[in-house]
mmCIF file with all atom_site columns, C-alpha atoms in Angstrom:
data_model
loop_
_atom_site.group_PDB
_atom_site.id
_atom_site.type_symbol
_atom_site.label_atom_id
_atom_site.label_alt_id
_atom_site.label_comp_id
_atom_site.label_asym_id
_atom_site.label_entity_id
_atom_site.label_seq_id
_atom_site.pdbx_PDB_ins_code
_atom_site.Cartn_x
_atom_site.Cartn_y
_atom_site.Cartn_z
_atom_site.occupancy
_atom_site.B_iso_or_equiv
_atom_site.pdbx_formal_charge
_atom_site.auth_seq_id
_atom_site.auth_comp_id
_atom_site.auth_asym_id
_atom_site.auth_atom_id
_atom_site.pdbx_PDB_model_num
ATOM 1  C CA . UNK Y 1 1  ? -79.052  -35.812 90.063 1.00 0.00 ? 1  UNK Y CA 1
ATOM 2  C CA . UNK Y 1 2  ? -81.940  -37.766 88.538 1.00 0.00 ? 2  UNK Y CA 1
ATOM 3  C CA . UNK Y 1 3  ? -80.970  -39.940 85.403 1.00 0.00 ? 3  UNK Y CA 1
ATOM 4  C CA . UNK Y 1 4  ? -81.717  -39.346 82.446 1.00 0.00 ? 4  UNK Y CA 1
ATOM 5  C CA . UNK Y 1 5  ? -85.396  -41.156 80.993 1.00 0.00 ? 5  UNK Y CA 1
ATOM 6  C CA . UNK Y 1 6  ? -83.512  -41.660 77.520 1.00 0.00 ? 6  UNK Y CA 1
ATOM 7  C CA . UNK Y 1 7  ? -80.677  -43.139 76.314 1.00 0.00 ? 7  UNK Y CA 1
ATOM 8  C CA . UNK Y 1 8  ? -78.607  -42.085 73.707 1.00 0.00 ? 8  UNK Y CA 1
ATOM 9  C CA . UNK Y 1 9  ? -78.981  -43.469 70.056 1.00 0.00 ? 9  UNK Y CA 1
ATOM 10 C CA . UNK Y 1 10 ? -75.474  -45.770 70.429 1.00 0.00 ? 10 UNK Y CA 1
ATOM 11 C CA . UNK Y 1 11 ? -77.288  -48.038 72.524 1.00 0.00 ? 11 UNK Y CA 1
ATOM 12 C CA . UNK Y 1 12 ? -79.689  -49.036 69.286 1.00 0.00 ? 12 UNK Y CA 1
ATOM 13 C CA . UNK Y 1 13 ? -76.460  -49.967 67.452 1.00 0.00 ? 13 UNK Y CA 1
ATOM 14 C CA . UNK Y 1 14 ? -77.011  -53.842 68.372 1.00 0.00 ? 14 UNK Y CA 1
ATOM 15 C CA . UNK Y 1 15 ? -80.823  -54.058 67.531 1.00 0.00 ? 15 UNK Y CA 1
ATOM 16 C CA . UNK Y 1 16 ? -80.237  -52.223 64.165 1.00 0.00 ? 16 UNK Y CA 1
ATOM 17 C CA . UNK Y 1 17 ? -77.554  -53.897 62.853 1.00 0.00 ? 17 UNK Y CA 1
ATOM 18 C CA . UNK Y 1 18 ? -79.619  -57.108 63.618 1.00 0.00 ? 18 UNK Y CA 1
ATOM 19 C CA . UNK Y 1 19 ? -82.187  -55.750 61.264 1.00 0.00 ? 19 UNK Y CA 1
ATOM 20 C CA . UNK Y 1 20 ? -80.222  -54.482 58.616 1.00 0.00 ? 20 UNK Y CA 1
ATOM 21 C CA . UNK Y 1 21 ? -78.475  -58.074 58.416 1.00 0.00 ? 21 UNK Y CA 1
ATOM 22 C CA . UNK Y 1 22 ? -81.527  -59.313 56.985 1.00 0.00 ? 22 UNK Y CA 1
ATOM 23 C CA . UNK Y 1 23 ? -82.911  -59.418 53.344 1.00 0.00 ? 23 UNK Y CA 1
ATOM 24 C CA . UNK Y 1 24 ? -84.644  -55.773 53.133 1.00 0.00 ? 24 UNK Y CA 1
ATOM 25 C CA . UNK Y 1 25 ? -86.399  -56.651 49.872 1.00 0.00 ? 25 UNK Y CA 1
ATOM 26 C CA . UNK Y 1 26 ? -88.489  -59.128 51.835 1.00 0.00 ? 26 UNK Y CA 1
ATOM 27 C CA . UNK Y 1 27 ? -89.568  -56.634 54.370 1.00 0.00 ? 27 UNK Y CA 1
ATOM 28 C CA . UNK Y 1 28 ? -93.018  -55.354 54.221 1.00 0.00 ? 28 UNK Y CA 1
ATOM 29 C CA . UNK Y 1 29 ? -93.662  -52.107 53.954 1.00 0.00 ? 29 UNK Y CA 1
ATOM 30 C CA . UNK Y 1 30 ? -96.465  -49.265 54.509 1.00 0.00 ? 30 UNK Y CA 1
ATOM 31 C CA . UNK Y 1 31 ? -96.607  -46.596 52.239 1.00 0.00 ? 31 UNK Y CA 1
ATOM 32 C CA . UNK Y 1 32 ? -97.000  -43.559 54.130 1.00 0.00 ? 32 UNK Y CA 1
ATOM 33 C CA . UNK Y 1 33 ? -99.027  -41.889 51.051 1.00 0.00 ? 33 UNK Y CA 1
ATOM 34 C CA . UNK Y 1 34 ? -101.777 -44.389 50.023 1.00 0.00 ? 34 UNK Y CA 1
ATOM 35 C CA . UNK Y 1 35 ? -101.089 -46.921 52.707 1.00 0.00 ? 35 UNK Y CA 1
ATOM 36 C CA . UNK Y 1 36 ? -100.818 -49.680 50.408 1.00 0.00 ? 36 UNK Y CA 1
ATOM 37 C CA . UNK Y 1 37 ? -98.893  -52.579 51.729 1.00 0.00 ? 37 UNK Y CA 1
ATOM 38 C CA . UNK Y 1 38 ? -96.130  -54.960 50.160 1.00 0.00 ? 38 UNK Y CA 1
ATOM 39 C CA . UNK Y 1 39 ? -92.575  -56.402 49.865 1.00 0.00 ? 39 UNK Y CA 1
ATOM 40 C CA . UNK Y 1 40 ? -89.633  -54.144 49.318 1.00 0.00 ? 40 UNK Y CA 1
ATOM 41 C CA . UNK Y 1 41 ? -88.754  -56.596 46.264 1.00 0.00 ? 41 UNK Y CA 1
ATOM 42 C CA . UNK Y 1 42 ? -92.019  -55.257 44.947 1.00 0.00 ? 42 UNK Y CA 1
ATOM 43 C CA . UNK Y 1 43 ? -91.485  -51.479 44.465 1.00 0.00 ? 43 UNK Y CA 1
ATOM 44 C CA . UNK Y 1 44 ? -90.635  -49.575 41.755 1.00 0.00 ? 44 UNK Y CA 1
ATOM 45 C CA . UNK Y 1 45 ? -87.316  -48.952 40.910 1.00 0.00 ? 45 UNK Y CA 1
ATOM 46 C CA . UNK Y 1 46 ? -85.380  -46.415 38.781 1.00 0.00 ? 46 UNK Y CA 1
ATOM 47 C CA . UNK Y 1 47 ? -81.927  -46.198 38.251 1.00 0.00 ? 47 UNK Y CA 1
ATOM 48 C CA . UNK Y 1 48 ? -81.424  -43.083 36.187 1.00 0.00 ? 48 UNK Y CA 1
ATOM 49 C CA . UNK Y 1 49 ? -80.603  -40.673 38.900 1.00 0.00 ? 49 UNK Y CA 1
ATOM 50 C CA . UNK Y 1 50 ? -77.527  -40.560 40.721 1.00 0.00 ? 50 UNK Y CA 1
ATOM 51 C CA . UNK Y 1 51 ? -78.605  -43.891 42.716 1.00 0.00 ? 51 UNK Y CA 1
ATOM 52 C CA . UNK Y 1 52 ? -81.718  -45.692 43.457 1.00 0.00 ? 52 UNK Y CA 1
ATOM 53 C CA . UNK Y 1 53 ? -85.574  -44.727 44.066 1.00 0.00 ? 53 UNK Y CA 1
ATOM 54 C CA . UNK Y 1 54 ? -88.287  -46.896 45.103 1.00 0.00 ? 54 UNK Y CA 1
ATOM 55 C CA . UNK Y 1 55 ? -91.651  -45.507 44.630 1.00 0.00 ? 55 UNK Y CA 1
ATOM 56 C CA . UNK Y 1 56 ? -94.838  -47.461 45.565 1.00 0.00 ? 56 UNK Y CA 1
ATOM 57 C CA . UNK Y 1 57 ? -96.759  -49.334 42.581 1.00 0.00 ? 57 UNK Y CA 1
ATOM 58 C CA . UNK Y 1 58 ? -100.172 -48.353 43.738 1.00 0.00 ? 58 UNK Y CA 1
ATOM 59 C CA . UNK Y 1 59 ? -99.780  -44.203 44.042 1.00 0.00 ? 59 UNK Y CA 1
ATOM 60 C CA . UNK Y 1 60 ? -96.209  -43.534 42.563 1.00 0.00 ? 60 UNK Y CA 1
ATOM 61 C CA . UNK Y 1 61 ? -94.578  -41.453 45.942 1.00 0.00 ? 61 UNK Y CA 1
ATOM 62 C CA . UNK Y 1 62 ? -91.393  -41.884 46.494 1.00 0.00 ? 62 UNK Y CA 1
ATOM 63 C CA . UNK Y 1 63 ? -90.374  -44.641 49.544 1.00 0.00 ? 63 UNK Y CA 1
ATOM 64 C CA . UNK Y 1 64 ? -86.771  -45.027 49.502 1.00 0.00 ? 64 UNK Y CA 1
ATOM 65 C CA . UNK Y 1 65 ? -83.837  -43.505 48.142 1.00 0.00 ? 65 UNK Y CA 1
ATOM 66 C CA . UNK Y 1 66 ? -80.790  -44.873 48.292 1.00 0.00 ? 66 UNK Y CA 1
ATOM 67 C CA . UNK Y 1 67 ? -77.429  -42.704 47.221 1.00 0.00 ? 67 UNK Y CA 1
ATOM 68 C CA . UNK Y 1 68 ? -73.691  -44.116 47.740 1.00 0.00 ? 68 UNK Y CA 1
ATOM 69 C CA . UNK Y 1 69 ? -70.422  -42.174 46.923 1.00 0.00 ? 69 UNK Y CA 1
ATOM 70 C CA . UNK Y 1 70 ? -66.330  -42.791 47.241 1.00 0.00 ? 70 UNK Y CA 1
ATOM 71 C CA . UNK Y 1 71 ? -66.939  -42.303 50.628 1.00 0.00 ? 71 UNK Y CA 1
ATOM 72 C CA . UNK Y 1 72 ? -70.449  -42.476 52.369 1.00 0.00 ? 72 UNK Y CA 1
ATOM 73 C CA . UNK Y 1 73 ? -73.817  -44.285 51.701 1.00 0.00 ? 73 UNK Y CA 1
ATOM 74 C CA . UNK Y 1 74 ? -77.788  -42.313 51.834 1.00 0.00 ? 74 UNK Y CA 1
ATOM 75 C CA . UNK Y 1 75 ? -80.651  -43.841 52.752 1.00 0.00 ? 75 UNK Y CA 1
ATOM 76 C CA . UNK Y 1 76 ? -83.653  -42.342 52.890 1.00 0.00 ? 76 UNK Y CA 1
ATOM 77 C CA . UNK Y 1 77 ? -86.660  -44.376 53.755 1.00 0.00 ? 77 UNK Y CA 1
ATOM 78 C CA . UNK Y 1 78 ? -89.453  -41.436 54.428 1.00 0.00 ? 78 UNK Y CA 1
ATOM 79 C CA . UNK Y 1 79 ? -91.783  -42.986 52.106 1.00 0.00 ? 79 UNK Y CA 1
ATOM 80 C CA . UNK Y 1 80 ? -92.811  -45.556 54.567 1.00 0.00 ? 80 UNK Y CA 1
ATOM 81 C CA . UNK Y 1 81 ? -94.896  -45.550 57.656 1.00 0.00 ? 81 UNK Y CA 1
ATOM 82 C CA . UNK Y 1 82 ? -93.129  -48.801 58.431 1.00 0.00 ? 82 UNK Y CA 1
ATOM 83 C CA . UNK Y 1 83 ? -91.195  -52.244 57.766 1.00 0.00 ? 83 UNK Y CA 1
ATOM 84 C CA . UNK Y 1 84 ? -92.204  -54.864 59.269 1.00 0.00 ? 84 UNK Y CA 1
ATOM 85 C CA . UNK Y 1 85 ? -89.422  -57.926 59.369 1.00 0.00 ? 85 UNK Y CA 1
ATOM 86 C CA . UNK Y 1 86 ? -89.740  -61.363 60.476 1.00 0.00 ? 86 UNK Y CA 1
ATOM 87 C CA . UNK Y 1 87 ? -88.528  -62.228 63.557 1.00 0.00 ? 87 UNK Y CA 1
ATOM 88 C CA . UNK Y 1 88 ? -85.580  -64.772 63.374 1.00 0.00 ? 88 UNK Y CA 1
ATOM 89 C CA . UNK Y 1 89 ? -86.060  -67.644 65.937 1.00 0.00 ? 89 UNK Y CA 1
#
């Protein structure tokens, strides 16, 4: 039997939880609406809903939302085409 030409998503455990040990709000992102380009630290947030939403300064979308309760945390990051980290080393 041929193998398989994926893995499954367990093996990105160790690459993602290098990322996510960084400081996200110096990440650069893409919005996927206007395409305007800058620093997590530089959205917009609000705080009045049940958790957090970043929307992008230059059009207003929604990038991130980001939801935590007694027992899980939400993150929703559709807002951006991508986030670009540096590279430690």
């Amino acid at each position: 039997m041929p193998e398989p030409a994926f893995l499954d998503g367990n093996a990105a455990a160790g690459p993602l939880r290098e990322l996510f040990t960084v400081d996200l709000t110096a990440a650069v992102g893409t919005c996927a609406s206007c395409g305007d380009a800058g620093p997590l630290g530089g959205v917009r947030l609000f705080t009045q809903a049940p958790g957090l939403v970043g929307r992008c300064p230059g059009c207003e979308d929604v990038l991130f939302t980001l939801v935590r309760s007694e027992r899980d945390t939400y993150l929703s990051m559709k807002g951006f085409t991508t986030l670009r980290f540096p590279t430690a080393g």
